[in-house]
Amino acid sequence: EFGTIGDELGMGVYVVGGFVRDLLLREDNFDVDIVVEGDGVKFAQILKERYGAKISPHEKFKTAQVVFKDGFRLDVATARLEYYEYPAAMPTVSISSLKLDLYRRDFTINTLAIKLNSKEFGLLIDFFGGQRDLKDKCIRVLHSLSFVEDPTRVFRAVRFEQRFGFQIGKHTLRLIKNARRLNIFDKLTGKRLFTELKLILDDRDPEAALLRLKDLDLLEVIHKDLKLTEVVLDRIRAAKGVLSWYELLFKPQKPRQWLLFLLNLVSEFSSRSIKGLCQRLDLTGKNEVLFTKLREEAIKVASILDRESDVRPSKVYRLLRPLPLEHQLFCMCLGKTHVPKKEISRFITEYQDIRPHLKGNDLKSLGIPPGPIYSEILEKLRDARLDGEVETRDDEIDFVQR
Ligand code: CTP
């Protein structure tokens, strides 16, 4: 229907970029990007009127995010050309506005478009040899200044290469090495660098991507102490294993994969290096705490568990409860003995869900006057249950009365 709306408005409408790439690669992709030759905001407004979609328009850039009632999302962009509004726009002119829009993109494989207007519905548009590069499994930029225009593309190149099992093209590889030598990354803001790093660590094979980044001398761009030593690589692999194990538990809470990998990646950092990393990635507030205070806690917990052979479940509970899930999993990767792994997996699968049978109301019926003592009693009961000192409700009543 997007095409029909385009027909009515006299605008060319195209689905472009990653969606088309993934369609041809038969990969799932739920991010649909549309480019219209005309006013993208006006196009989005019609979607709002007809389908009750929510839109967030960006007048300045003539773009809009659209969210339909069923949750389907769409990004609408405008193919900009100074003269595209000429009423008698010739077909060649309208074609070239799309071409110019696609020319601004990162790699040839991301420049494919499919026309949605009814007249030529389904027409695959390939100005820059994107189909050939998909076939050849090749990541290629469109022009030599691509990385200078946007240094994040260097990281995107590695991400796509590793995700699809492609190869960065020869010329493109030279441009990356040049970019590295010219230090164009100094201009890259911490926020953008952090975003790219997260995307890489959230992708299919972070280990391979990290090895490739190292190979291209790009880890140092993030922080000079980022090194893939055997210890770090072992931990990255441990993290992979721990994530697969966790996935099979089918728990509702999903860990942030990037966070577990990043914690392992910097697991050997001194607190001074951590500080430098936080500065470079512009980490503040909650994000900073993840890598400072909580990271230190996790390292401490792992070493405590390493030293214990017969640790009480209530102690494990007390140590792990304050940590976010990713830090708990991080402790499993850090462990030198089998104890942290065993105890943390028991915490995740059993201990953390254990509650006493008795509730506040029960304590009231037992004649205990309400107050802060309640949470103390309930905690003691939980510990006793964890440690097998009480089992049934009656055991707990006895325990309280004692
Ligand atoms: N793009 C670009 N330069 C960037 C970021 C994005 O040229 N630094 C372009 C790409 O051509 C891409 C489009 O903007 O196709 C949309 O970007 P994004 O949604 O990040 O990329 P996808 O290709 O959809 O990748 P992913 O599958 O990782 O979402």
Coordinates of N, CA and C and ligand atoms in Angstrom, one line a residue, residues 17-18 21-22 29 31 33 104-106 110 150 152-153 156 159-160 163 192, ligand 1:
G17 N 18.2 -0.2 1.3 CA 19.2 -0.5 2.4 C 19.2 -1.9 2.9
G18 N 19.4 -2.0 4.2 CA 19.6 -3.3 4.9 C 18.5 -4.2 4.7
R21 N 19.0 -5.7 1.2 CA 20.2 -6.6 1.4 C 19.8 -7.9 2.0
D22 N 19.1 -7.9 3.1 CA 18.8 -9.1 3.9 C 17.8 -9.9 3.1
N29 N 15.0 -9.5 8.7 CA 15.2 -8.1 9.0 C 13.9 -7.4 9.2
D31 N 13.7 -4.1 10.2 CA 13.8 -2.7 10.1 C 13.6 -2.3 8.7
D33 N 13.3 0.5 5.9 CA 13.6 1.9 5.5 C 13.0 2.2 4.2
R104 N 25.0 8.3 -0.9 CA 25.5 8.8 0.4 C 25.8 7.7 1.4
R105 N 25.4 6.5 1.0 CA 25.4 5.4 2.0 C 26.8 4.7 2.1
D106 N 26.9 3.8 3.1 CA 28.3 3.2 3.4 C 28.8 2.2 2.4
N110 N 24.5 -2.1 0.7 CA 23.4 -1.4 1.3 C 22.8 -0.3 0.4
D150 N 32.6 9.5 7.5 CA 32.0 8.9 8.7 C 32.9 7.7 9.2
T152 N 32.7 5.8 11.7 CA 32.1 4.6 12.3 C 32.0 3.5 11.2
R153 N 32.0 3.9 9.9 CA 31.9 2.9 8.9 C 33.0 1.9 8.9
R156 N 31.6 -0.6 11.0 CA 30.4 -1.3 10.3 C 31.0 -2.3 9.3
R159 N 31.8 -5.4 11.0 CA 30.6 -6.0 11.5 C 29.9 -6.8 10.4
F160 N 29.7 -6.1 9.3 CA 29.0 -6.8 8.2 C 29.9 -8.0 7.6
R163 N 29.5 -10.8 10.1 CA 28.2 -11.3 10.2 C 27.8 -12.2 9.1
R192 N 29.3 7.7 19.8 CA 29.2 7.0 18.5 C 30.1 5.7 18.6
Ligands
CTP1 N1 24.4 4.1 6.9 C1 25.6 4.7 6.4 N2 26.6 5.1 7.2 C2 26.5 4.8 8.6 C3 25.3 4.2 9.1 C4 24.3 3.9 8.2 O1 25.7 4.9 5.2 N3 27.4 5.2 9.4 C5 23.3 3.7 5.9 C6 23.5 2.3 5.4 O2 23.6 2.2 4.0 C7 22.4 1.5 6.0 C8 21.4 2.5 6.4 O3 22.1 3.8 6.5 O4 21.8 0.6 5.0 C9 20.6 2.2 7.6 O5 21.5 2.0 8.7 P1 21.3 0.9 9.8 O6 19.9 0.7 10.1 O7 22.3 1.1 10.8 O8 21.9 -0.4 9.0 P2 21.4 -1.7 8.4 O9 22.1 -1.8 7.1 O10 19.9 -1.9 8.4 O11 22.2 -2.7 9.4 P3 21.7 -3.6 10.6 O12 21.3 -4.9 9.9 O13 22.9 -3.8 11.4 O14 20.6 -2.9 11.2

